[in-house]
Short mmCIF file of C-alpha atoms and ligand atoms in Angstrom, two decimals:
data_model
loop_
_atom_site.label_atom_id
_atom_site.label_comp_id
_atom_site.label_asym_id
_atom_site.label_seq_id
_atom_site.Cartn_x
_atom_site.Cartn_y
_atom_site.Cartn_z
CA MET Z 1 0.00 0.00 0.00
CA LYS Z 2 1.20 3.49 -0.82
CA PHE Z 3 0.25 6.37 1.43
CA HIS Z 4 0.72 10.10 1.55
CA ILE Z 5 0.41 12.30 4.64
CA THR Z 6 -0.22 16.05 4.65
CA THR Z 7 0.24 17.79 7.98
CA PHE Z 8 -1.14 21.08 9.26
CA GLY Z 9 -0.60 22.67 12.66
CA CYS Z 10 1.80 22.38 15.53
CA GLN Z 11 4.86 20.22 16.23
CA MET Z 12 2.64 17.70 18.03
CA ASN Z 13 0.92 17.10 14.71
CA VAL Z 14 4.23 16.93 12.84
CA HIS Z 15 5.39 14.30 15.29
CA ASP Z 16 2.09 12.38 15.12
CA SER Z 17 2.52 12.20 11.34
CA GLN Z 18 6.11 10.96 11.71
CA TRP Z 19 4.96 8.24 14.07
CA LEU Z 20 2.11 7.20 11.76
CA THR Z 21 4.58 7.05 8.86
CA ALA Z 22 6.94 4.87 10.90
CA ALA Z 23 4.08 2.58 12.04
CA LEU Z 24 2.82 2.12 8.46
CA GLU Z 25 6.33 1.60 7.08
CA SER Z 26 6.84 -1.07 9.75
CA ARG Z 27 3.82 -2.85 8.21
CA GLY Z 28 5.44 -2.80 4.78
CA TRP Z 29 3.52 0.23 3.49
CA GLU Z 30 5.37 2.80 1.43
CA GLU Z 31 5.26 6.58 1.57
CA SER Z 32 4.61 8.07 -1.86
CA GLY Z 33 3.78 11.27 -3.67
CA GLU Z 34 0.19 12.43 -3.61
CA ASP Z 35 -0.57 11.20 -7.13
CA ASP Z 36 0.49 7.59 -6.47
CA ALA Z 37 -1.07 7.27 -3.01
CA GLN Z 38 -3.79 4.67 -2.37
CA VAL Z 39 -4.41 6.21 1.03
CA TYR Z 40 -4.39 9.95 1.49
CA ILE Z 41 -4.02 11.03 5.13
CA LEU Z 42 -4.65 14.57 6.33
CA ASN Z 43 -3.52 15.55 9.81
CA THR Z 44 -5.44 18.67 10.76
CA CYS Z 45 -5.35 21.74 13.01
CA SER Z 46 -8.26 23.79 14.30
CA VAL Z 47 -6.53 26.17 16.71
CA ARG Z 48 -7.51 29.22 14.66
CA GLU Z 49 -10.04 29.88 11.92
CA LYS Z 50 -7.45 30.08 9.12
CA PRO Z 51 -5.83 26.67 9.58
CA GLU Z 52 -9.28 25.08 9.86
CA GLN Z 53 -10.39 26.65 6.56
CA LYS Z 54 -7.19 25.33 4.97
CA VAL Z 55 -8.25 21.78 5.89
CA TYR Z 56 -11.56 22.05 4.05
CA SER Z 57 -10.05 23.57 0.95
CA GLU Z 58 -7.36 20.86 0.95
CA LEU Z 59 -10.03 18.13 1.18
CA GLY Z 60 -11.98 19.77 -1.65
CA ARG Z 61 -8.82 19.80 -3.77
CA VAL Z 62 -8.00 16.12 -3.24
CA ALA Z 63 -11.66 15.09 -3.66
CA ALA Z 64 -11.40 15.72 -7.37
CA HIS Z 65 -8.50 13.41 -7.94
CA LEU Z 66 -9.44 10.71 -5.44
CA LYS Z 67 -12.72 10.17 -7.24
CA ARG Z 68 -10.89 8.65 -10.20
CA ASP Z 69 -10.34 5.37 -8.35
CA GLU Z 70 -12.82 4.13 -5.80
CA ASN Z 71 -10.22 1.99 -4.03
CA VAL Z 72 -8.34 5.11 -3.14
CA PHE Z 73 -9.53 6.54 0.15
CA ALA Z 74 -8.71 9.24 2.68
CA ALA Z 75 -8.26 9.45 6.43
CA VAL Z 76 -8.58 12.61 8.51
CA GLY Z 77 -6.79 12.93 11.84
CA GLY Z 78 -5.94 15.60 14.36
CA CYS Z 79 -7.94 18.40 15.88
CA VAL Z 80 -10.52 19.02 13.14
CA ALA Z 81 -11.22 15.28 13.02
CA GLN Z 82 -11.73 15.25 16.79
CA GLN Z 83 -14.17 18.15 16.46
CA VAL Z 84 -16.14 17.18 13.36
CA GLY Z 85 -15.83 13.41 13.84
CA GLU Z 86 -18.14 11.23 11.80
CA GLY Z 87 -19.53 14.37 10.16
CA PHE Z 88 -16.65 13.91 7.71
CA PHE Z 89 -18.18 10.69 6.39
CA ASP Z 90 -21.27 12.62 5.19
CA ARG Z 91 -19.46 15.63 3.85
CA PHE Z 92 -16.65 13.75 2.11
CA PRO Z 93 -17.66 10.16 1.22
CA PHE Z 94 -14.11 9.19 0.27
CA VAL Z 95 -13.07 9.74 3.90
CA ARG Z 96 -13.14 6.30 5.53
CA LEU Z 97 -11.21 6.87 8.74
CA VAL Z 98 -11.36 9.71 11.25
CA PHE Z 99 -9.04 9.68 14.25
CA GLY Z 100 -8.50 12.06 17.14
CA SER Z 101 -5.49 12.75 19.30
CA ASP Z 102 -5.84 9.61 21.46
CA GLY Z 103 -7.43 7.55 18.67
CA ILE Z 104 -4.30 7.85 16.52
CA ALA Z 105 -2.82 4.91 18.47
CA GLY Z 106 -5.32 2.65 16.69
CA ALA Z 107 -5.01 4.31 13.26
CA PRO Z 108 -2.39 1.99 11.67
CA ASN Z 109 -4.48 -1.14 12.39
CA ALA Z 110 -7.68 0.59 11.29
CA LEU Z 111 -6.05 1.64 8.01
CA GLU Z 112 -4.94 -1.96 7.42
CA ARG Z 113 -8.46 -3.27 8.05
CA ILE Z 114 -10.00 -0.72 5.68
CA ALA Z 115 -7.39 -1.43 2.99
CA ARG Z 116 -8.06 -5.20 3.32
CA GLY Z 117 -11.80 -4.62 3.06
CA THR Z 118 -12.50 -5.94 6.58
CA ASP Z 119 -13.87 -2.57 7.66
CA ASP Z 120 -15.68 0.03 5.65
CA ARG Z 121 -15.56 3.12 7.84
CA VAL Z 122 -13.87 3.64 11.21
CA ALA Z 123 -14.08 6.47 13.75
CA LEU Z 124 -11.44 6.59 16.51
CA LEU Z 125 -12.56 9.55 18.57
CA ASP Z 126 -12.67 8.43 22.19
CA PHE Z 127 -10.44 10.06 24.76
CA THR Z 128 -8.55 7.61 26.95
CA ALA Z 129 -8.26 8.02 30.71
CA GLY Z 130 -4.45 8.01 30.72
CA PHE Z 131 -1.79 8.80 28.11
CA ALA Z 132 -2.61 6.63 25.09
CA GLU Z 133 0.64 4.69 24.55
CA ARG Z 134 1.37 3.82 20.95
CA GLU Z 135 3.30 0.91 19.51
CA GLN Z 136 7.04 1.46 19.09
CA PRO Z 137 7.58 1.10 15.33
CA GLU Z 138 10.24 -1.37 14.21
CA LYS Z 139 11.33 0.88 11.36
CA LEU Z 140 12.57 4.13 12.84
CA SER Z 141 13.63 6.08 9.75
CA ALA Z 142 10.62 8.44 9.82
CA LEU Z 143 11.32 9.24 13.47
CA VAL Z 144 15.09 9.59 13.04
CA PRO Z 145 15.64 11.92 10.09
CA ASP Z 146 19.06 12.62 8.53
CA THR Z 147 19.16 15.83 10.56
CA ARG Z 148 19.28 13.66 13.72
CA GLN Z 149 16.56 15.77 15.36
CA ALA Z 150 13.63 14.00 17.00
CA PHE Z 151 10.45 14.77 18.91
CA VAL Z 152 9.30 12.89 21.99
CA ASN Z 153 5.79 13.24 23.42
CA ILE Z 154 5.71 13.67 27.17
CA MET Z 155 2.06 14.53 27.65
CA GLN Z 156 -1.22 15.02 25.87
CA GLY Z 157 -4.03 17.51 26.32
CA CYS Z 158 -4.54 20.58 28.46
CA ASP Z 159 -6.52 21.55 31.57
CA ASN Z 160 -6.19 25.31 31.36
CA PHE Z 161 -9.26 26.37 29.39
CA CYS Z 162 -7.90 29.76 28.32
CA ALA Z 163 -10.92 31.70 27.12
CA TYR Z 164 -9.93 31.68 23.42
CA CYS Z 165 -8.58 28.16 23.08
CA ILE Z 166 -10.10 25.07 21.54
CA VAL Z 167 -7.27 22.70 22.53
CA PRO Z 168 -8.84 21.32 25.75
CA TYR Z 169 -11.78 20.24 23.59
CA THR Z 170 -9.76 18.74 20.73
CA ARG Z 171 -6.89 17.22 22.72
CA GLY Z 172 -8.76 16.39 25.91
CA ARG Z 173 -7.64 16.63 29.54
CA GLN Z 174 -4.00 16.73 30.53
CA LYS Z 175 -2.38 13.30 30.67
CA SER Z 176 1.32 12.90 31.45
CA ARG Z 177 3.17 9.96 29.97
CA HIS Z 178 5.02 7.60 32.30
CA PRO Z 179 8.59 8.92 32.73
CA ASP Z 180 10.12 5.43 32.32
CA VAL Z 181 8.54 5.11 28.87
CA ILE Z 182 9.70 8.62 27.93
CA LEU Z 183 13.27 7.87 28.98
CA ASP Z 184 13.29 4.50 27.18
CA GLU Z 185 12.15 6.22 24.00
CA CYS Z 186 14.79 8.96 24.33
CA ARG Z 187 17.51 6.34 24.88
CA ARG Z 188 16.38 4.31 21.90
CA LEU Z 189 16.44 7.43 19.71
CA ALA Z 190 19.90 8.45 20.94
CA GLU Z 191 21.21 4.91 20.33
CA ASN Z 192 19.90 5.23 16.78
CA GLY Z 193 21.79 8.45 16.06
CA VAL Z 194 19.52 11.22 17.35
CA ARG Z 195 21.50 14.13 18.84
CA GLU Z 196 18.73 16.72 19.32
CA ILE Z 197 15.55 15.91 21.25
CA THR Z 198 12.52 18.19 21.58
CA LEU Z 199 10.13 17.17 24.37
CA LEU Z 200 6.57 17.87 23.30
CA GLY Z 201 3.33 18.63 25.06
CA GLN Z 202 0.58 21.21 25.06
CA ASN Z 203 1.80 22.44 28.40
CA VAL Z 204 5.04 20.69 29.33
CA ASN Z 205 5.54 22.72 32.51
CA SER Z 206 2.63 21.00 34.16
CA PHE Z 207 4.04 17.55 33.37
CA GLY Z 208 3.46 15.31 36.37
CA LEU Z 209 0.79 17.49 37.96
CA ASP Z 210 -1.73 14.82 36.96
CA LYS Z 211 -1.43 11.19 38.05
CA GLY Z 212 0.48 10.08 34.94
CA GLY Z 213 3.90 11.45 35.85
CA ALA Z 214 4.54 8.92 38.66
CA GLY Z 215 5.74 11.67 40.99
CA VAL Z 216 8.43 12.99 38.62
CA THR Z 217 8.40 16.75 37.97
CA PHE Z 218 9.16 18.37 34.63
CA ALA Z 219 12.47 19.65 36.01
CA GLY Z 220 13.33 16.10 37.11
CA LEU Z 221 12.43 14.73 33.70
CA LEU Z 222 14.58 17.37 31.97
CA ARG Z 223 17.59 16.35 34.06
CA SER Z 224 17.16 12.68 33.25
CA VAL Z 225 16.83 13.29 29.50
CA ALA Z 226 19.77 15.71 29.50
CA ALA Z 227 21.93 12.99 31.10
CA ILE Z 228 21.36 10.49 28.27
CA ASP Z 229 24.54 9.76 26.29
CA GLY Z 230 24.49 11.31 22.84
CA VAL Z 231 21.88 14.03 23.51
CA ASP Z 232 23.84 17.12 22.41
CA ARG Z 233 20.81 19.39 22.30
CA LEU Z 234 17.62 19.31 24.33
CA ARG Z 235 14.58 21.52 23.79
CA PHE Z 236 10.96 21.52 24.96
CA THR Z 237 7.71 23.12 23.90
CA THR Z 238 5.14 24.50 24.72
CA SER Z 239 5.32 26.21 28.10
CA HIS Z 240 2.58 27.99 30.00
CA PRO Z 241 4.09 30.84 32.07
CA LYS Z 242 1.88 30.14 35.08
CA ASP Z 243 3.35 26.65 35.57
CA ILE Z 244 7.05 27.22 35.01
CA ALA Z 245 8.86 26.03 38.15
CA PRO Z 246 11.94 27.78 39.60
CA GLU Z 247 13.82 24.48 39.08
CA VAL Z 248 13.08 24.62 35.34
CA ILE Z 249 14.32 28.21 35.15
CA ALA Z 250 17.47 27.17 37.05
CA ALA Z 251 17.99 24.21 34.68
CA PHE Z 252 18.85 26.68 31.90
CA GLY Z 253 21.93 27.64 33.88
CA GLU Z 254 22.81 24.11 34.93
CA LEU Z 255 22.31 21.74 32.00
CA PRO Z 256 24.86 22.52 29.26
CA ASN Z 257 22.91 20.64 26.58
CA LEU Z 258 19.61 22.38 27.39
CA CYS Z 259 19.39 24.86 24.49
CA PRO Z 260 19.32 28.58 25.38
CA SER Z 261 15.89 29.33 23.96
CA LEU Z 262 12.38 29.33 25.29
CA HIS Z 263 9.04 29.83 23.58
CA LEU Z 264 6.87 31.35 26.30
CA PRO Z 265 3.46 32.43 24.98
CA MET Z 266 2.54 35.78 26.54
CA GLN Z 267 -0.65 36.33 24.45
CA ALA Z 268 -1.19 39.91 25.68
CA GLY Z 269 0.61 42.65 27.57
CA SER Z 270 -2.40 44.10 29.36
CA ASP Z 271 -3.31 42.67 32.76
CA ARG Z 272 -6.97 43.34 32.09
CA VAL Z 273 -6.90 41.32 28.86
CA LEU Z 274 -4.79 38.55 30.43
CA LYS Z 275 -7.45 38.25 33.12
CA ALA Z 276 -10.26 38.06 30.55
CA MET Z 277 -8.23 35.44 28.69
CA ARG Z 278 -8.05 33.44 31.96
CA ARG Z 279 -4.30 33.10 31.67
CA ARG Z 280 -3.75 33.25 35.44
CA TYR Z 281 -0.56 35.34 35.37
CA ASP Z 282 -0.06 39.07 35.05
CA THR Z 283 2.67 41.13 33.41
CA THR Z 284 4.58 41.47 36.70
CA ARG Z 285 4.79 37.70 37.04
CA TYR Z 286 5.70 37.29 33.38
CA LEU Z 287 8.54 39.80 33.73
CA SER Z 288 9.86 38.08 36.84
CA ILE Z 289 10.07 34.81 34.88
CA VAL Z 290 11.93 36.63 32.09
CA ASP Z 291 14.36 38.15 34.60
CA GLY Z 292 14.91 34.75 36.21
CA LEU Z 293 15.61 33.10 32.85
CA ARG Z 294 18.08 35.81 31.88
CA ALA Z 295 19.83 35.58 35.22
CA ALA Z 296 20.19 31.80 34.78
CA ARG Z 297 21.23 32.00 31.13
CA PRO Z 298 22.11 35.52 29.90
CA ASP Z 299 22.18 34.48 26.21
CA ILE Z 300 18.71 32.89 26.29
CA SER Z 301 16.57 33.70 23.26
CA LEU Z 302 12.92 34.31 24.09
CA THR Z 303 10.06 33.94 21.61
CA THR Z 304 6.32 34.18 22.12
CA ASP Z 305 2.76 33.95 20.79
CA LEU Z 306 0.50 37.02 20.81
CA ILE Z 307 -3.18 37.54 20.09
CA VAL Z 308 -4.52 40.94 19.04
CA GLY Z 309 -8.17 41.93 18.99
CA PHE Z 310 -9.32 39.71 21.86
CA PRO Z 311 -12.90 40.75 22.79
CA GLY Z 312 -12.77 43.97 24.79
CA GLU Z 313 -9.17 44.84 23.87
CA THR Z 314 -8.87 48.63 23.70
CA GLU Z 315 -6.23 50.74 21.99
CA GLU Z 316 -4.70 51.30 25.44
CA ASP Z 317 -4.59 47.52 26.12
CA PHE Z 318 -2.94 46.99 22.77
CA ARG Z 319 -0.34 49.67 23.50
CA GLN Z 320 0.51 47.82 26.67
CA THR Z 321 1.16 44.71 24.54
CA LEU Z 322 3.51 46.75 22.33
CA ALA Z 323 5.27 48.05 25.44
CA MET Z 324 5.70 44.53 26.86
CA VAL Z 325 7.04 43.21 23.55
CA GLU Z 326 9.61 46.00 23.60
CA ARG Z 327 10.42 45.55 27.28
CA VAL Z 328 11.02 41.79 26.98
CA GLY Z 329 12.72 42.12 23.59
CA PHE Z 330 11.34 38.89 22.13
CA GLU Z 331 13.63 37.71 19.40
CA SER Z 332 10.64 36.69 17.34
CA SER Z 333 6.95 36.11 17.82
CA PHE Z 334 3.94 34.53 16.20
CA SER Z 335 1.04 36.95 16.27
CA PHE Z 336 -2.55 36.27 15.40
CA LYS Z 337 -5.85 38.07 15.11
CA TYR Z 338 -8.34 36.65 17.59
CA SER Z 339 -10.92 34.39 15.95
CA ASP Z 340 -13.96 32.76 17.56
CA ARG Z 341 -13.57 29.00 18.00
CA PRO Z 342 -16.61 26.80 18.61
CA GLY Z 343 -17.42 26.25 22.27
CA VAL Z 344 -14.76 28.47 23.85
CA ALA Z 345 -15.67 31.05 26.53
CA ALA Z 346 -14.57 34.09 24.53
CA VAL Z 347 -17.30 33.48 21.94
CA ASN Z 348 -19.71 35.08 24.41
CA MET Z 349 -17.42 37.94 25.40
CA GLU Z 350 -18.17 41.47 24.19
CA PRO Z 351 -17.45 43.84 22.61
CA LYS Z 352 -15.81 42.16 19.63
CA VAL Z 353 -13.00 44.22 18.13
CA ASP Z 354 -13.63 45.60 14.67
CA PRO Z 355 -11.78 43.29 12.22
CA LEU Z 356 -10.15 46.24 10.42
CA GLU Z 357 -8.94 47.60 13.74
CA ALA Z 358 -7.56 44.17 14.64
CA SER Z 359 -5.76 43.93 11.28
CA ASP Z 360 -4.24 47.33 11.88
CA ARG Z 361 -3.02 46.29 15.33
CA LEU Z 362 -1.51 43.13 13.89
CA LEU Z 363 0.45 45.15 11.32
CA ARG Z 364 1.71 47.57 13.96
CA LEU Z 365 2.75 44.70 16.22
CA GLN Z 366 4.53 42.90 13.41
CA ALA Z 367 6.37 46.07 12.36
CA LEU Z 368 7.64 46.51 15.92
CA GLN Z 369 8.64 42.84 16.08
CA ASN Z 370 10.59 43.08 12.82
CA ASN Z 371 12.65 45.95 14.24
CA ILE Z 372 13.38 44.04 17.45
CA THR Z 373 14.28 40.87 15.52
CA ARG Z 374 16.70 42.81 13.35
CA LYS Z 375 18.34 44.37 16.39
CA CYS Z 376 18.67 41.01 18.19
CA LEU Z 377 20.26 39.36 15.15
CA LYS Z 378 22.70 42.28 14.62
CA GLU Z 379 23.99 41.85 18.14
CA LEU Z 380 25.17 38.36 17.24
CA MET Z 381 27.80 39.59 14.74
CA GLY Z 382 31.20 38.09 15.59
CA VAL Z 383 29.81 35.53 18.04
CA ASN Z 384 31.37 32.05 18.01
CA THR Z 385 28.77 29.31 18.10
CA ASP Z 386 27.86 26.12 16.26
CA ALA Z 387 25.24 25.03 13.78
CA LEU Z 388 23.48 21.68 13.49
CA ILE Z 389 23.15 21.20 9.74
CA GLU Z 390 19.64 20.47 8.43
CA GLY Z 391 20.31 20.51 4.67
CA LEU Z 392 21.38 22.67 1.76
CA SER Z 393 20.24 26.32 1.92
CA ARG Z 394 17.51 27.44 -0.40
CA LYS Z 395 19.77 30.05 -2.00
CA GLN Z 396 23.05 28.91 -3.51
CA ASP Z 397 25.06 31.92 -4.57
CA GLY Z 398 28.79 31.34 -4.14
CA PRO Z 399 31.48 28.95 -5.33
CA ALA Z 400 31.03 26.77 -2.19
CA SER Z 401 27.74 25.05 -1.30
CA SER Z 402 25.64 26.94 1.22
CA TRP Z 403 24.29 24.79 4.07
CA LYS Z 404 21.43 25.64 6.40
CA GLY Z 405 21.84 24.88 10.07
CA ARG Z 406 20.56 26.04 13.43
CA ASP Z 407 22.51 27.49 16.31
CA PRO Z 408 21.72 26.24 19.83
CA ALA Z 409 18.98 28.87 20.23
CA GLY Z 410 17.33 27.61 17.04
CA ARG Z 411 18.25 30.55 14.79
CA ILE Z 412 18.86 29.73 11.14
CA VAL Z 413 22.55 30.00 10.22
CA ASN Z 414 23.67 29.61 6.60
CA VAL Z 415 27.25 28.39 6.24
CA PRO Z 416 29.27 27.98 3.02
CA MET Z 417 31.20 24.69 2.91
CA GLU Z 418 33.13 22.89 0.17
CA GLN Z 419 31.23 19.63 0.53
CA ASP Z 420 28.01 19.44 -1.48
CA ALA Z 421 26.47 16.38 0.20
CA GLY Z 422 26.35 14.40 3.42
CA LEU Z 423 26.58 17.12 6.05
CA GLU Z 424 23.03 16.74 7.43
CA GLY Z 425 23.10 16.04 11.15
CA MET Z 426 26.68 17.31 11.62
CA ILE Z 427 27.49 20.09 14.09
CA VAL Z 428 29.79 22.75 12.62
CA PRO Z 429 31.64 25.39 14.66
CA VAL Z 430 30.97 28.83 13.13
CA THR Z 431 31.49 32.55 13.62
CA ILE Z 432 28.53 34.78 12.77
CA VAL Z 433 29.57 37.19 10.00
CA GLU Z 434 26.28 38.66 8.78
CA ALA Z 435 22.79 39.29 10.12
CA LYS Z 436 19.90 39.11 7.64
CA LYS Z 437 16.26 39.98 8.34
CA HIS Z 438 15.34 36.55 9.72
CA SER Z 439 18.55 34.54 9.58
CA LEU Z 440 22.31 34.65 10.08
CA ASN Z 441 25.30 33.90 7.89
CA GLY Z 442 28.24 32.10 9.44
CA GLU Z 443 31.77 31.09 8.55
CA ARG Z 444 33.07 27.67 9.45
CA THR Z 445 35.81 27.80 12.09
CA GLY Z 446 36.40 24.11 12.76
CA GLU Z 447 35.73 20.55 11.67
CA PRO Z 448 32.16 19.26 11.50
CA TRP Z 449 31.55 16.51 14.09
N1 5AD U 1 -7.70 33.13 18.01
C1 5AD U 1 -6.46 33.58 17.69
N2 5AD U 1 -5.34 32.97 18.07
C2 5AD U 1 -5.44 31.86 18.82
N3 5AD U 1 -4.50 31.05 19.35
C3 5AD U 1 -5.13 30.07 20.02
N4 5AD U 1 -6.47 30.22 19.94
C4 5AD U 1 -6.69 31.34 19.20
C5 5AD U 1 -7.86 32.02 18.77
N5 5AD U 1 -9.08 31.61 19.09
C6 5AD U 1 -3.06 31.28 19.22
C7 5AD U 1 -2.40 31.47 20.58
C8 5AD U 1 -1.67 30.17 20.77
C9 5AD U 1 -1.32 29.79 19.37
C10 5AD U 1 -0.96 28.37 19.15
O1 5AD U 1 -2.46 30.14 18.64
O2 5AD U 1 -1.49 32.53 20.48
O3 5AD U 1 -0.54 30.28 21.61
FE1 SF4 U 2 -3.59 22.95 16.07
FE2 SF4 U 2 -3.67 23.07 18.68
FE3 SF4 U 2 -4.43 20.90 17.48
FE4 SF4 U 2 -1.86 21.57 17.50
S1 SF4 U 2 -3.13 21.02 19.24
S2 SF4 U 2 -3.00 20.83 15.77
S3 SF4 U 2 -2.01 23.80 17.34
S4 SF4 U 2 -5.39 22.86 17.38
#
C-alpha cells in the first residue's frame, strides 16, 4: 500500500505524522507522492479559523483526484477530526477513517483493516483516561531523520481552558506519559543516532501534575533526558508561564545541553486582557520569569505567541502589549488576530473588536517585532557558536555550497562549505559574520563533528 500524509498545525501534529509514517512503514507500506497514493491522510489543526479553513479547501482539492479510483480513500486525523468526527463521512464520502489525538494509536491497524476490506468506515474519537501509549515502530527512519533531530511526546491535552482556546476540547484533559517510557524512548532514539531531542506537550511545565507522571516533575524529567549519552541538544515546547517552576528556570543555567531558547506564549501585555483570557498570570509575574531566565542563562533567546483583537481589547490595552514586547525584547513572535472557536468562553465575550482595527493592530505589532528581531540578530555579529546542519540552503550563490543549520537557540545559520552532500546532522563550529532579516550567515571555524 502506498500512502501520503499532509500535515497542518503544531509540532505535536508533525510528530504524530512521523509516528504514523513509521508505524505504516513497519507494516510494509510505502510513503509516496500524492498522485500515487492509495491512502491519502490529512492531519489537521483547528486552533484558529485560518488553519481550519485550509483543511476544508485541501479536502476539496483532493476530492477531485481521489474520485478517479474508488479503491483510493482518505483518512482525517488531528484536531478538526476530533471536532467534526463522523460528520466527515457525510461531507466527504471518500473519507473512511477519522481519528482524534488519542485515537491515533489505533489508526495503523484501522487503516490496514480498511485497505483489506474488513472494515468500511472507522471512527477513533474516544479520549482515553491516561496517556494513550502507541506501539514502538520497528522501522525508525521516519522518526530519526538525517538531521538527527527528534520529537518525543511527554504529555497530551490541556486543563487550562484559556478563554480563546479550543485545545482542551480537541486534545482532551492533561495526561502525562510515564517517565520510564519517555526515557526509554529517548535512549532508543539516541542509540539510533539522534542528537537533538525536543520534548513535546501542550503544556510541558505541568508535566506530572496529573497522576500520569509517577511523581516525577518536569524539572526532574529534563535532568534525566539531559543525562542520556548522545543528547547534544535538548529543547521543549510549549510552556505555560503560570506553571514554570523555579527548578526549570534554574535548569537553563545548569544543563549545558539544554538549548538557550524558550518559547513562552505571553498572548497579551495588558493585565486586564490577560485576566479576561483566563491566563492566570499578570505582566509582573511574566517579567519576573523573564528576569529569572536571563539571570540563569544571559544568552537565552525568548520567543512568544501574541493575540490581538481579543474581545474587549482597547487601543490602550494593545499599546501595553507593544510596550511589553519591547520591554522583553522577544527575538521573534507569532502573532494572530483573535478568531472565535466553537465552544470556547470568549465566543460570548463582548465587545468584539472591529476586524479592520484588529488587522491594523496586527500590522503595527509585526512592524515593531521586525525591528526588534533585526536588532537582536545584529547583536550576534562576531559571536562564536555552532550550527546543526539540516540541509542545503535554499539560495546557492557562491562557489562553495551553502548549508542551512541552526545554532543552539534555534536561529537559522547559513554556512558555506566545500562539501556538497552528506553534512546533514553534523554540528559545525561557526562565527557569525552577517545578520539578515530573519537569519544569520556564518563562517566555518572548525571541523564538523
Ligand atoms: N484566536 C487567535 N489565536 C489563537 N490562538 C489560540 N487560539 C486562538 C484564537 N481563538 C493562538 C495562541 C496560541 C497559538 C498556538 O495560537 O497565540 O498560543
Ligand atoms: Fe492545532 Fe492546537 Fe491541534 Fe496543535 S493542538 S494541531 S495547534 S489545534
